[in-house]
Amino acid sequence: MEKEKVLVSACLLGENCKYDGKNNYSSRVLSYLEDKEIIAVCPEVMGGLSVPRACVELKNGVAVNKNGEDVDGYFRAGVKKVLEKIEGKEISMAVLQPRSPSCGTKQVYDGSFTGRLIPGEGMLAKALRQRGIKVVDASDL
């Protein structure tokens, strides 16, 4: 029998791909995934951004870093690469990093770089949901 395929934010698995060069390792996520086939992705790195990199927030739906630079193209390229990677695969769900401009499922930072959260979702979460893939906030597992 084929294992259930789950797309996962790579930072949750301990990959040092966050903007600050660190990760969001979650033993709870790893435990949940132990009997599943994991497809790890970091759309920001896949889109060409370096590690570390300037912090990014979505401002009116556009990815902008804390230096005021428009990095939207990198984000969109990363989303496209993730979608290409899973093309034709039966993905049961995506377990994503909360609040991320790529992966946030319920809230994202508002673009002011003040720590203020607003209802919304990251670019990858939105693209997956639009394609009928269930997205799950890692904190909800």
Short mmCIF file of C-alpha atoms in Angstrom, two decimals:
data_model
loop_
_atom_site.label_atom_id
_atom_site.label_comp_id
_atom_site.label_asym_id
_atom_site.label_seq_id
_atom_site.Cartn_x
_atom_site.Cartn_y
_atom_site.Cartn_z
CA MET A 1 0.00 0.00 0.00
CA GLU A 2 1.29 3.44 -0.93
CA LYS A 3 2.01 5.90 1.87
CA GLU A 4 -0.01 9.09 2.20
CA LYS A 5 1.97 12.01 0.68
CA VAL A 6 2.21 15.18 2.76
CA LEU A 7 3.84 18.43 1.70
CA VAL A 8 5.71 20.01 4.62
CA SER A 9 7.50 23.30 5.28
CA ALA A 10 11.16 22.23 5.39
CA CYS A 11 11.89 24.46 8.39
CA LEU A 12 9.50 22.32 10.48
CA LEU A 13 11.72 19.31 9.79
CA GLY A 14 14.80 21.09 11.09
CA GLU A 15 16.17 22.45 7.82
CA ASN A 16 17.94 25.77 8.42
CA CYS A 17 16.08 27.69 5.71
CA LYS A 18 14.40 30.49 7.67
CA TYR A 19 15.27 34.09 6.93
CA ASP A 20 17.53 34.17 10.02
CA GLY A 21 19.38 30.98 9.08
CA LYS A 22 17.56 28.93 11.71
CA ASN A 23 14.63 26.47 11.61
CA ASN A 24 11.27 25.80 13.26
CA TYR A 25 11.90 22.13 14.13
CA SER A 26 8.76 20.51 15.52
CA SER A 27 8.90 17.06 17.09
CA ARG A 28 5.09 17.08 17.06
CA VAL A 29 5.07 17.51 13.27
CA LEU A 30 7.73 14.83 12.81
CA SER A 31 5.78 12.43 15.02
CA TYR A 32 2.60 13.07 13.03
CA LEU A 33 4.44 12.40 9.76
CA GLU A 34 6.28 9.22 10.77
CA ASP A 35 4.07 6.88 8.70
CA LYS A 36 3.70 9.26 5.74
CA GLU A 37 5.76 10.15 2.69
CA ILE A 38 7.17 13.62 3.30
CA ILE A 39 7.71 16.14 0.52
CA ALA A 40 9.76 18.91 2.14
CA VAL A 41 9.77 22.35 0.53
CA CYS A 42 10.91 25.88 1.25
CA PRO A 43 9.40 28.06 -1.46
CA GLU A 44 11.53 31.04 -0.48
CA VAL A 45 14.80 29.15 -1.01
CA MET A 46 13.39 27.33 -4.04
CA GLY A 47 12.58 30.75 -5.51
CA GLY A 48 16.19 31.87 -5.24
CA LEU A 49 16.43 33.67 -1.90
CA SER A 50 19.52 33.10 0.23
CA VAL A 51 19.86 31.88 3.81
CA PRO A 52 20.07 34.06 5.79
CA ARG A 53 18.10 36.87 4.17
CA ALA A 54 16.25 40.00 5.20
CA CYS A 55 12.91 39.34 6.89
CA VAL A 56 9.93 39.51 4.51
CA GLU A 57 6.28 40.39 5.09
CA LEU A 58 3.34 40.73 2.73
CA LYS A 59 2.28 44.31 2.12
CA ASN A 60 -1.01 44.46 0.21
CA GLY A 61 -0.28 40.96 -1.10
CA VAL A 62 3.25 41.80 -2.27
CA ALA A 63 6.37 40.29 -0.67
CA VAL A 64 8.65 43.09 0.55
CA ASN A 65 11.68 42.77 2.79
CA LYS A 66 12.45 44.92 5.82
CA ASN A 67 14.81 47.03 3.68
CA GLY A 68 11.87 48.01 1.46
CA GLU A 69 12.98 45.83 -1.46
CA ASP A 70 10.33 44.09 -3.56
CA VAL A 71 11.11 40.34 -3.43
CA ASP A 72 7.74 39.26 -4.79
CA GLY A 73 9.25 37.65 -7.87
CA TYR A 74 11.32 35.28 -5.73
CA PHE A 75 8.26 34.28 -3.74
CA ARG A 76 6.15 33.67 -6.85
CA ALA A 77 8.98 31.70 -8.49
CA GLY A 78 9.23 29.54 -5.36
CA VAL A 79 5.50 28.84 -5.32
CA LYS A 80 5.68 27.87 -8.98
CA LYS A 81 8.58 25.47 -8.31
CA VAL A 82 6.70 23.83 -5.43
CA LEU A 83 3.64 23.36 -7.63
CA GLU A 84 5.84 21.85 -10.36
CA LYS A 85 7.46 19.50 -7.82
CA ILE A 86 4.09 18.09 -6.76
CA GLU A 87 2.54 18.03 -10.24
CA GLY A 88 0.74 14.71 -10.76
CA LYS A 89 1.25 13.60 -7.15
CA GLU A 90 -1.68 12.75 -4.89
CA ILE A 91 -1.01 15.12 -1.97
CA SER A 92 -3.32 14.49 0.97
CA MET A 93 -2.41 17.71 2.80
CA ALA A 94 0.22 20.34 3.42
CA VAL A 95 1.56 20.99 6.93
CA LEU A 96 2.84 24.55 6.90
CA GLN A 97 4.70 26.99 9.14
CA PRO A 98 2.39 29.48 10.85
CA ARG A 99 2.50 33.21 10.06
CA SER A 100 5.01 32.86 7.20
CA PRO A 101 4.59 35.07 4.12
CA SER A 102 4.88 31.84 2.11
CA CYS A 103 3.30 29.23 4.33
CA GLY A 104 1.01 30.97 6.82
CA THR A 105 -2.44 29.38 6.79
CA LYS A 106 -4.51 31.67 9.03
CA GLN A 107 -2.47 34.78 9.80
CA VAL A 108 0.44 36.70 8.29
CA TYR A 109 2.38 39.74 9.40
CA ASP A 110 0.83 42.96 8.10
CA GLY A 111 3.83 44.39 6.21
CA SER A 112 4.70 47.02 8.81
CA PHE A 113 7.49 44.94 10.42
CA THR A 114 6.04 45.74 13.86
CA GLY A 115 4.99 42.17 14.70
CA ARG A 116 1.31 42.90 13.98
CA LEU A 117 -0.60 39.89 12.66
CA ILE A 118 -3.63 40.06 10.38
CA PRO A 119 -5.97 37.37 9.05
CA GLY A 120 -4.60 35.98 5.82
CA GLU A 121 -2.45 33.33 4.25
CA GLY A 122 0.96 33.09 2.67
CA MET A 123 1.48 32.76 -1.07
CA LEU A 124 2.09 28.99 -1.09
CA ALA A 125 -0.78 28.26 1.30
CA LYS A 126 -3.13 30.23 -0.93
CA ALA A 127 -1.95 28.52 -4.12
CA LEU A 128 -2.32 25.05 -2.56
CA ARG A 129 -5.78 25.79 -1.21
CA GLN A 130 -6.86 27.12 -4.63
CA ARG A 131 -5.81 23.76 -6.07
CA GLY A 132 -7.93 21.86 -3.56
CA ILE A 133 -5.09 20.74 -1.29
CA LYS A 134 -5.91 20.83 2.41
CA VAL A 135 -3.52 23.15 4.27
CA VAL A 136 -2.89 22.65 7.97
CA ASP A 137 -1.16 25.04 10.33
CA ALA A 138 1.63 23.11 12.08
CA SER A 139 0.45 24.45 15.44
CA ASP A 140 -2.92 22.72 14.91
CA LEU A 141 -1.47 19.18 14.79
#
